[in-house]
Coordinates of C-alpha atoms and ligand atoms in Angstrom, one line a residue:
M1 CA 95.9 -8.7 76.3
D2 CA 92.4 -7.8 77.4
G3 CA 92.2 -3.9 75.9
D4 CA 94.4 -1.4 75.5
L5 CA 95.5 0.5 78.5
T6 CA 96.4 3.9 77.0
M7 CA 99.4 4.8 79.0
A8 CA 99.2 8.6 78.3
S9 CA 95.4 8.9 79.7
N10 CA 95.3 5.8 81.5
T11 CA 91.9 5.1 80.4
M12 CA 91.3 1.4 79.4
R13 CA 90.1 1.0 75.3
I14 CA 87.8 -1.7 74.3
P15 CA 88.2 -2.4 70.9
N16 CA 86.5 -4.4 68.2
W17 CA 87.4 -8.1 68.1
I18 CA 87.6 -9.2 64.3
N19 CA 89.1 -12.5 62.8
G20 CA 90.8 -13.6 66.3
Q21 CA 92.2 -10.2 67.6
E22 CA 91.6 -6.8 68.9
T23 CA 90.9 -4.4 66.2
Q24 CA 90.9 -0.6 66.5
P25 CA 87.8 1.2 65.1
E26 CA 88.8 2.2 61.5
N27 CA 87.6 5.8 62.2
G28 CA 89.7 6.3 65.5
D29 CA 86.8 7.4 67.3
W30 CA 85.9 6.3 71.3
L31 CA 82.8 6.6 73.3
D32 CA 83.0 7.4 77.0
K33 CA 81.8 4.3 79.4
F34 CA 80.9 5.5 82.9
N35 CA 80.8 3.4 86.1
P36 CA 77.2 3.1 86.9
H37 CA 77.9 3.3 90.4
N38 CA 79.8 6.6 91.2
D39 CA 79.7 8.1 87.4
E40 CA 83.8 7.8 87.3
L41 CA 85.1 7.1 83.6
L42 CA 85.2 3.3 83.5
C43 CA 87.0 3.0 79.9
Q44 CA 86.4 3.9 76.4
V45 CA 84.8 1.8 73.7
A46 CA 85.6 1.8 70.1
D47 CA 82.9 4.2 68.3
S48 CA 82.7 1.7 65.4
D49 CA 80.7 2.8 62.1
A50 CA 79.8 0.8 58.8
A51 CA 83.4 0.2 57.7
D52 CA 83.9 -1.9 61.2
V53 CA 80.9 -3.9 60.6
Q54 CA 81.4 -4.7 57.0
H55 CA 85.0 -5.5 57.9
A56 CA 83.3 -7.9 60.5
I57 CA 80.8 -9.4 58.1
S58 CA 83.4 -9.9 55.5
T59 CA 85.6 -12.2 58.1
A60 CA 82.4 -14.3 59.2
A61 CA 81.7 -14.8 55.6
A62 CA 85.3 -15.9 55.0
A63 CA 85.2 -18.1 57.7
F64 CA 81.9 -19.8 56.9
P65 CA 82.8 -22.5 54.6
A66 CA 85.1 -24.2 57.1
W67 CA 82.9 -23.6 60.2
S68 CA 79.5 -24.8 58.4
D69 CA 81.6 -27.9 56.8
L70 CA 82.2 -29.2 60.5
T71 CA 79.9 -32.0 61.7
P72 CA 77.7 -30.7 64.2
V73 CA 79.2 -32.9 66.8
K74 CA 82.5 -31.6 66.0
R75 CA 81.2 -28.0 66.4
G76 CA 79.5 -29.1 69.9
Q77 CA 82.9 -30.2 71.0
I78 CA 84.5 -27.1 70.2
L79 CA 81.5 -25.2 72.0
G80 CA 82.1 -27.7 74.9
E81 CA 85.7 -26.3 75.2
I82 CA 84.4 -22.8 75.6
V83 CA 81.8 -24.0 78.4
A84 CA 85.2 -25.2 80.3
A85 CA 86.8 -21.7 79.7
M86 CA 83.7 -20.0 81.1
K87 CA 83.5 -22.4 84.3
R88 CA 87.5 -21.6 84.6
R89 CA 87.1 -17.8 83.9
A90 CA 83.6 -17.5 85.9
D91 CA 85.1 -15.4 88.5
E92 CA 86.8 -13.1 86.2
L93 CA 84.0 -12.8 84.1
A94 CA 81.5 -11.9 87.0
E95 CA 83.6 -9.4 88.4
C96 CA 84.1 -7.9 85.0
I97 CA 80.1 -7.8 85.0
A98 CA 79.7 -6.5 88.2
I99 CA 81.9 -3.2 87.6
E100 CA 80.1 -2.6 84.1
T101 CA 76.7 -2.9 84.9
G102 CA 76.7 -2.2 88.8
K103 CA 75.5 -5.6 89.7
P104 CA 75.9 -6.8 93.2
P105 CA 78.5 -9.6 93.0
Q106 CA 76.1 -12.5 94.0
D107 CA 73.8 -11.2 90.7
A108 CA 76.8 -11.2 88.4
K109 CA 77.7 -14.6 89.4
G110 CA 74.0 -15.8 89.0
E111 CA 74.2 -14.3 85.6
I112 CA 77.3 -16.4 84.3
D113 CA 75.9 -19.4 85.9
G114 CA 72.7 -18.7 83.8
A115 CA 75.2 -18.0 80.7
I116 CA 77.0 -21.2 81.2
L117 CA 73.8 -23.2 81.2
Q118 CA 72.8 -22.2 77.9
A119 CA 76.3 -22.6 76.6
E120 CA 76.3 -26.2 77.9
Y121 CA 72.6 -27.1 76.6
F122 CA 73.3 -25.6 72.9
A123 CA 77.0 -27.5 72.9
G124 CA 75.1 -30.8 73.6
E125 CA 72.6 -30.0 70.9
G126 CA 75.8 -30.8 68.6
M127 CA 74.9 -34.3 69.1
R128 CA 71.1 -33.9 68.4
L129 CA 70.1 -31.2 66.0
H130 CA 67.2 -33.5 65.1
G131 CA 65.4 -34.0 61.8
R132 CA 62.4 -35.7 61.0
S133 CA 61.6 -38.8 58.7
L134 CA 58.5 -38.6 57.1
T135 CA 56.2 -41.2 55.5
S136 CA 55.3 -40.6 51.9
G137 CA 52.3 -41.7 49.5
M138 CA 54.7 -42.8 46.7
P139 CA 55.7 -46.3 47.0
G140 CA 59.7 -46.6 47.9
K141 CA 59.9 -42.9 48.5
Y142 CA 61.8 -42.1 51.7
S143 CA 61.6 -38.9 52.9
H144 CA 63.7 -36.7 55.7
T145 CA 64.4 -33.5 57.1
V146 CA 68.0 -32.1 57.9
R147 CA 68.8 -28.5 59.5
Q148 CA 71.5 -26.3 57.7
P149 CA 72.9 -22.9 58.8
R150 CA 71.7 -19.6 57.5
G151 CA 75.0 -18.1 56.8
I152 CA 76.0 -15.2 58.8
A153 CA 74.2 -14.3 62.0
G154 CA 73.9 -10.6 63.1
L155 CA 73.3 -10.5 66.6
I156 CA 72.3 -7.3 68.6
V157 CA 72.5 -7.4 72.4
P158 CA 71.3 -5.0 75.4
A159 CA 73.5 -4.5 78.5
N160 CA 70.8 -5.5 81.3
T161 CA 72.4 -9.2 81.2
P162 CA 75.3 -9.0 79.0
I163 CA 76.9 -12.5 79.4
A164 CA 73.5 -14.3 79.3
N165 CA 72.6 -12.2 76.1
I166 CA 75.5 -13.1 74.2
A167 CA 75.2 -16.8 75.0
W168 CA 71.3 -16.9 74.3
K169 CA 71.9 -16.0 70.7
T170 CA 75.9 -16.7 70.2
F171 CA 75.7 -20.3 71.1
P172 CA 72.8 -21.8 69.0
A173 CA 73.9 -19.6 66.1
L174 CA 77.2 -21.4 66.3
I175 CA 75.9 -25.1 66.7
C176 CA 73.9 -24.5 63.7
G177 CA 76.7 -23.8 61.8
N178 CA 76.6 -20.1 61.3
T179 CA 79.2 -17.8 61.8
V180 CA 78.7 -14.7 64.1
A181 CA 78.8 -10.9 63.7
L182 CA 77.6 -9.4 67.1
K183 CA 77.0 -5.8 68.1
A184 CA 78.0 -5.6 71.7
A185 CA 76.0 -3.4 74.2
E186 CA 77.7 0.1 74.0
D187 CA 77.2 -0.1 78.3
S188 CA 78.8 -3.6 78.3
P189 CA 81.7 -3.9 76.0
R190 CA 84.4 -5.3 78.1
I191 CA 82.3 -8.8 79.0
A192 CA 81.8 -8.7 74.8
L193 CA 85.7 -8.9 74.8
L194 CA 86.5 -11.1 77.6
F195 CA 84.4 -13.5 75.9
A196 CA 85.6 -13.3 72.6
Q197 CA 89.0 -14.0 73.6
L198 CA 88.0 -16.7 75.4
T199 CA 86.4 -18.3 72.6
K200 CA 89.7 -17.9 70.9
E201 CA 91.8 -19.8 73.8
A202 CA 89.1 -22.4 73.8
G203 CA 90.0 -23.1 70.1
L204 CA 87.2 -21.5 68.1
P205 CA 88.8 -20.7 64.9
D206 CA 89.3 -17.2 63.7
G207 CA 86.5 -15.2 62.3
V208 CA 83.7 -17.4 63.6
F209 CA 82.7 -15.3 66.0
N210 CA 83.4 -11.6 65.6
V211 CA 82.4 -8.4 67.7
V212 CA 81.7 -4.8 66.7
Q213 CA 81.4 -2.5 69.8
G214 CA 79.5 0.8 69.5
R215 CA 76.3 2.2 69.2
G216 CA 72.9 1.4 67.6
Q217 CA 73.3 3.9 65.1
P218 CA 75.6 3.6 63.1
A219 CA 77.0 0.1 64.1
G220 CA 74.1 -1.9 65.0
A221 CA 71.9 -0.2 61.9
A222 CA 74.7 -1.3 59.6
L223 CA 74.2 -4.9 60.6
V224 CA 70.7 -4.9 60.2
T225 CA 71.0 -3.3 56.5
D226 CA 73.8 -5.7 55.3
E227 CA 72.5 -8.1 52.4
R228 CA 75.1 -10.5 53.9
V229 CA 73.6 -10.9 56.9
N230 CA 71.1 -13.8 56.5
V231 CA 69.7 -14.0 60.1
I232 CA 69.2 -11.0 62.6
S233 CA 68.5 -11.9 66.2
F234 CA 67.9 -8.6 68.2
T235 CA 67.0 -8.0 72.1
G236 CA 66.0 -4.7 72.8
S237 CA 63.5 -2.3 72.9
T238 CA 60.2 -2.3 70.8
G239 CA 60.8 0.9 68.8
V240 CA 63.9 -0.4 67.8
G241 CA 62.8 -3.8 66.9
R242 CA 59.7 -2.6 64.7
W243 CA 62.7 -0.3 62.6
I244 CA 64.9 -3.8 62.4
A245 CA 61.6 -5.9 61.2
E246 CA 61.2 -3.2 58.8
V247 CA 64.3 -2.8 57.2
G248 CA 65.4 -6.4 57.8
G249 CA 62.0 -8.0 56.5
K250 CA 62.1 -5.6 53.2
R251 CA 65.3 -7.8 52.1
L252 CA 63.8 -11.2 53.5
A253 CA 66.5 -11.5 55.9
R254 CA 65.4 -13.8 59.2
V255 CA 64.7 -11.6 62.0
S256 CA 64.0 -12.8 65.6
L257 CA 62.9 -9.8 67.9
E258 CA 63.1 -10.0 71.8
L259 CA 61.2 -6.9 72.5
G260 CA 59.8 -5.1 75.6
G261 CA 57.4 -5.9 78.4
K262 CA 54.8 -4.4 80.9
N263 CA 54.5 -7.8 82.8
P264 CA 51.3 -8.2 84.9
F265 CA 51.4 -9.9 88.3
V266 CA 48.2 -11.2 89.7
V267 CA 47.6 -11.6 93.5
C268 CA 44.2 -13.1 94.4
D269 CA 42.4 -13.2 97.3
D270 CA 43.3 -16.8 98.2
A271 CA 47.3 -16.1 97.6
D272 CA 49.9 -16.9 100.3
L273 CA 50.5 -13.2 100.8
D274 CA 53.7 -13.4 102.1
Q275 CA 55.2 -15.5 99.3
A276 CA 53.2 -13.3 96.7
V277 CA 55.1 -10.2 98.3
H278 CA 58.4 -12.1 97.7
W279 CA 57.9 -12.9 94.3
A280 CA 56.3 -9.3 93.4
A281 CA 59.2 -7.7 94.8
L282 CA 62.0 -9.9 93.2
S283 CA 60.0 -9.5 89.8
A284 CA 59.8 -6.1 90.1
F285 CA 63.2 -4.8 91.8
S286 CA 65.8 -7.4 90.9
N287 CA 68.5 -6.3 88.5
A288 CA 67.1 -2.9 89.5
G289 CA 64.0 -3.5 87.3
Q290 CA 66.1 -4.1 84.4
R291 CA 64.4 -6.8 82.8
C292 CA 62.3 -7.3 80.0
A293 CA 60.6 -9.9 82.2
A294 CA 60.4 -7.4 85.1
G295 CA 56.7 -7.8 86.9
S296 CA 56.1 -4.0 86.8
R297 CA 52.0 -4.0 87.0
V298 CA 50.9 -5.5 90.0
I299 CA 47.2 -6.2 90.2
V300 CA 45.6 -7.1 93.6
F301 CA 42.0 -8.3 94.3
K302 CA 40.4 -5.6 96.5
S303 CA 39.7 -7.8 99.8
V304 CA 43.7 -8.3 100.2
Y305 CA 44.7 -5.1 98.6
E306 CA 45.8 -3.0 101.7
A307 CA 47.3 -6.3 103.3
F308 CA 49.5 -6.7 100.7
R309 CA 50.1 -3.1 99.8
G310 CA 51.5 -2.9 103.5
K311 CA 53.6 -5.9 103.2
L312 CA 55.1 -4.8 99.6
I313 CA 55.9 -1.1 100.8
A314 CA 57.8 -3.0 103.7
K315 CA 59.8 -5.1 101.7
A316 CA 60.7 -2.5 99.3
Q317 CA 62.2 -0.1 101.7
S318 CA 64.0 -2.9 103.5
L319 CA 65.8 -3.3 100.0
K320 CA 69.6 -2.5 100.2
L321 CA 71.2 -0.6 97.5
G322 CA 74.6 -0.8 96.3
V323 CA 77.3 -2.9 94.7
S324 CA 78.8 -4.8 97.6
A325 CA 78.0 -8.2 98.4
G326 CA 74.5 -8.8 99.8
C327 CA 73.1 -5.6 98.1
D328 CA 69.8 -6.1 96.7
L329 CA 69.9 -4.1 93.8
G330 CA 72.4 -1.7 92.2
P331 CA 72.2 1.5 90.2
V332 CA 70.7 1.3 86.5
V333 CA 73.3 1.0 83.7
N334 CA 73.8 4.7 82.7
K335 CA 72.8 8.3 83.6
R336 CA 70.0 8.8 80.7
Q337 CA 68.2 5.9 81.9
Q338 CA 68.4 7.0 85.3
Q339 CA 67.1 10.5 84.2
S340 CA 64.5 8.7 82.0
I341 CA 63.0 6.5 84.8
L342 CA 62.9 9.9 87.3
A343 CA 60.8 11.9 84.6
A344 CA 58.4 8.7 84.2
I345 CA 57.8 8.9 87.7
E346 CA 57.1 12.3 87.5
T347 CA 54.9 12.1 84.7
A348 CA 52.9 9.4 86.8
R349 CA 52.6 11.8 89.8
Q350 CA 51.3 14.6 87.4
Q351 CA 48.5 11.9 86.1
G352 CA 47.2 11.5 89.8
G353 CA 49.7 8.6 90.6
R354 CA 50.2 8.1 94.7
I355 CA 54.2 7.7 95.3
L356 CA 54.0 5.1 98.2
C357 CA 57.7 4.7 98.5
G358 CA 61.0 5.4 96.9
G359 CA 60.4 7.9 93.8
S360 CA 63.6 9.5 93.5
A361 CA 67.5 9.0 93.5
P362 CA 68.5 8.0 97.2
S363 CA 70.6 10.7 99.0
E364 CA 73.1 8.8 100.9
P365 CA 76.7 10.1 100.1
E366 CA 77.9 6.6 99.0
L367 CA 75.0 6.4 96.5
A368 CA 74.5 10.0 95.5
Q369 CA 76.8 9.9 92.5
G370 CA 75.5 6.7 91.1
Y371 CA 72.7 5.9 88.8
Y372 CA 70.5 4.8 91.5
I373 CA 66.8 4.9 91.9
Q374 CA 64.9 4.0 95.2
P375 CA 62.7 0.8 94.6
T376 CA 59.5 2.7 94.0
V377 CA 55.5 1.6 94.7
I378 CA 52.9 3.8 93.0
E379 CA 49.0 3.6 93.1
G380 CA 46.1 5.4 92.0
L381 CA 47.2 5.3 88.2
T382 CA 44.5 4.5 85.7
P383 CA 45.0 1.6 83.6
S384 CA 45.4 3.9 80.6
A385 CA 48.0 6.5 82.4
E386 CA 51.5 6.4 80.9
L387 CA 53.4 4.3 83.4
S388 CA 50.7 1.5 83.5
C389 CA 51.1 1.0 79.7
K390 CA 54.6 1.9 78.9
E391 CA 57.9 -0.1 80.1
V392 CA 60.3 2.3 82.3
F393 CA 63.4 -0.5 82.6
G394 CA 63.8 0.4 86.2
P395 CA 62.9 -0.6 89.8
V396 CA 59.4 0.7 89.5
V397 CA 56.1 -0.9 90.0
T398 CA 52.4 0.3 89.7
L399 CA 49.8 -1.1 91.8
H400 CA 46.1 -1.9 90.5
V401 CA 43.0 -3.0 92.4
V402 CA 40.3 -5.3 90.6
E403 CA 37.3 -7.2 92.0
N404 CA 37.7 -10.6 90.4
L405 CA 39.7 -12.7 88.3
A406 CA 37.7 -11.4 85.0
E407 CA 38.7 -8.0 85.8
A408 CA 42.2 -8.9 86.8
L409 CA 42.5 -10.9 83.2
Q410 CA 41.1 -7.5 81.5
L411 CA 43.6 -5.4 83.1
A412 CA 46.7 -7.8 82.6
N413 CA 46.0 -8.2 78.6
A414 CA 45.5 -4.3 78.4
T415 CA 49.0 -3.4 77.3
E416 CA 50.6 -3.3 73.9
Y417 CA 53.0 -6.2 75.3
G418 CA 52.4 -9.8 75.8
L419 CA 55.8 -11.1 77.2
T420 CA 55.3 -13.0 80.7
A421 CA 52.7 -12.8 83.5
A422 CA 52.4 -14.3 86.9
I423 CA 49.6 -15.3 89.3
H424 CA 49.2 -16.1 92.8
T425 CA 46.3 -18.1 94.0
R426 CA 46.0 -21.2 96.1
S427 CA 43.3 -22.6 93.3
V428 CA 44.2 -24.7 90.5
D429 CA 41.0 -23.4 88.6
R430 CA 41.7 -20.1 88.7
A431 CA 45.7 -20.7 87.9
M432 CA 44.5 -22.4 84.8
W433 CA 41.9 -20.1 83.7
F434 CA 44.5 -17.4 83.9
A435 CA 47.2 -18.9 82.4
Q436 CA 45.2 -20.2 79.5
R437 CA 43.9 -16.8 78.7
V438 CA 46.7 -14.4 79.4
K439 CA 48.2 -12.5 76.7
A440 CA 51.9 -13.6 77.3
G441 CA 54.6 -15.9 75.9
V442 CA 55.5 -17.3 79.6
A443 CA 52.9 -17.5 82.6
N444 CA 54.0 -18.6 85.7
I445 CA 51.7 -20.1 89.0
N446 CA 52.9 -18.7 92.4
M447 CA 56.4 -17.7 91.1
G448 CA 57.8 -14.8 89.6
T449 CA 57.2 -13.0 85.9
Y450 CA 60.5 -14.8 85.0
G451 CA 62.1 -18.0 85.2
S452 CA 63.1 -19.5 81.9
E453 CA 65.4 -22.0 81.4
P454 CA 67.6 -22.7 78.8
H455 CA 65.7 -25.6 77.3
M456 CA 62.1 -23.7 77.5
P457 CA 61.3 -21.2 74.8
F458 CA 61.0 -17.6 75.4
G459 CA 59.4 -14.8 73.9
G460 CA 56.1 -12.8 73.6
F461 CA 53.0 -11.8 72.4
G462 CA 51.9 -8.5 70.8
A463 CA 54.6 -5.8 71.0
S464 CA 57.1 -8.1 72.7
G465 CA 58.7 -9.8 69.8
N466 CA 57.7 -11.1 66.2
G467 CA 56.6 -14.7 67.3
S468 CA 60.0 -16.4 67.6
R469 CA 61.2 -18.4 70.6
E470 CA 64.8 -18.5 72.0
P471 CA 66.1 -20.3 73.6
G472 CA 65.0 -23.9 73.8
V473 CA 64.8 -25.9 70.5
E474 CA 62.7 -23.2 69.2
A475 CA 66.3 -21.5 69.1
L476 CA 67.2 -23.8 66.1
D477 CA 64.5 -22.6 63.8
V478 CA 65.7 -19.2 64.2
Y479 CA 69.3 -20.2 63.0
S480 CA 68.9 -22.9 60.6
E481 CA 66.9 -23.6 57.4
L482 CA 65.0 -27.0 57.2
K483 CA 65.7 -29.1 54.0
N484 CA 63.4 -31.8 53.0
I485 CA 65.6 -34.6 51.1
S486 CA 63.5 -37.7 49.4
F487 CA 65.0 -40.5 47.5
L488 CA 63.2 -43.4 45.8
V489 CA 64.3 -47.2 46.5
R490 CA 63.5 -49.6 43.4
A491 CA 62.4 -53.2 44.5
G492 CA 65.2 -55.7 43.4
Ligands
LIG545 P1 67.9 -0.6 72.8 O1 66.8 -1.1 71.9 O2 68.3 0.6 73.1 O3 69.2 -1.3 72.5 C1 69.6 -2.8 72.6 C2 70.9 -3.0 71.6 O4 70.4 -2.5 70.1 C3 71.9 -2.2 71.7 O5 73.2 -2.9 71.5 C4 71.8 -0.8 70.8 O6 73.2 -0.2 70.4 C5 71.3 -1.4 69.6 N1 70.6 -0.5 68.9 C6 69.9 0.4 69.0 N2 69.7 1.2 68.1 C7 69.6 0.2 66.7 C8 69.5 0.4 65.4 N3 68.7 1.4 65.1 N4 70.0 -0.9 64.6 C9 70.6 -1.6 65.2 N5 70.8 -1.8 66.8 C10 70.6 -1.1 67.5 O7 67.3 -1.2 74.2 P2 67.9 -1.2 75.7 O8 67.8 -0.1 76.2 O9 69.5 -1.0 75.7 O10 67.4 -2.5 76.3 C11 66.4 -2.6 77.2 C12 65.5 -3.0 76.4 O11 65.6 -4.1 75.9 C13 64.0 -3.0 77.1 O12 62.9 -2.6 76.1 C14 63.9 -4.4 77.3 O13 62.6 -5.0 77.6 C15 64.3 -5.3 76.1 N6 64.9 -6.4 76.5 C16 64.1 -7.7 75.9 C17 64.6 -8.9 76.5 C18 63.8 -9.9 75.8 O14 64.2 -11.2 75.8 N7 62.2 -10.0 75.3 C19 65.4 -9.0 77.3 C20 66.4 -8.1 77.3 C21 66.1 -6.7 77.3

């Protein structure tokens, strides 16, 4: 059964998943989860507290010895079965994501496909998980490294791309031999439950993967503070990440942080303007701007500024809002987020920003109840204005004019973040000069500010993270310990 359909209220309840079964919150409390498209009650979510988290951690601890004893190849085969189940149930998973997050169906399907690729890549890692063989200064000594699991992985994810976020962390954690307690996002609870059920069907032993639903405080925080959790991987806002770094760091847990971004998108005077507009609009507005890698600051050379601005406004105004097939963007995930984006736009207006298009919630009757924001383009803000520097996590982009590439780079590097960046130019010299110098973990040329793949490291400089990189082979450094084994061979 998938969730508990309480007959009295007819409201679906999404419980925790502990030791291979649905588990009710010990305090009996539930949170309301609303449909982002129409503000109707969608389901109730377990409002878990520390007791539920401790239960999940104890369960993961009990499952650890047997799971970590399996060979990586065997673990990879089990993960391969999960991949097959994800493929079989892709439509059902996509439908769940579309409803919970308000994503148009093709975007939800695209997200599942991305999650499957992640899963496939790390299932295959069971046949690699390479160590190194090392030379030695001592005659007869041979040395090599092996990767060993850390223990219990506490994974905390946001709702913006829920199944991709779950796959991103769960598969590398499991292939390395860890067991997992995952704190699902309060706005995407059911996809976490569906995924957990699917892991059981695929043959993952009970207790190896556990899900706790609920809020950051108290549920997420209880995962961070528990001494038994050896590695914490968190994707979310920079403020929460700072707190996790402090608390997890104090008890010497390994902490991997994937945090916010205010990603620059530079358009040079030799760019193909139509291509630049195409990628700028995708970077700024896809997934309703709810992407850490959203291109939310567009920096344009003065000589092409007017032409670019006109095309970008036309593009933004042509985008179709809604949740049906073919729509370009849906609502943001909850009302609090919608209100905070509208407030950020109002502040920008007061600080001298000119709203070139959008700037408010749409008034069409079919969208008016949902948490929609019109694609918004703002110009005239100084580089230090709040909206020029602060992540809004919505379909809002600011335009900035520069004279040359040096000024573009200076502006690109002017925030505390450093996640991704893009530049549009026909000049290899300009592109490489910029890519080498921009403060970003990902630098793209003639593309969007996003587009990482499962085998590519993703992560940021500055306030965008703490130096770790997931996914790619680099994720193995997050979820495993390296051990150096040496032995001495005597001649004869
Ligand atoms: P958020 O920080 O509010 O919440 C993220 C998750 O952390 C949720 O599950 C939440 O319940 C939990 N949480 C909140 N407070 C906590 C606490 N004190 N202890 C433990 N867990 C806690 O972020 P959000 O608004 O849900 O997500 C948007 C943010 O995520 C943006 O800043 C975005 O840039 C970032 N993000 C980063 C990446 C990346 O890879 N760098 C990817 C996606 C999203």
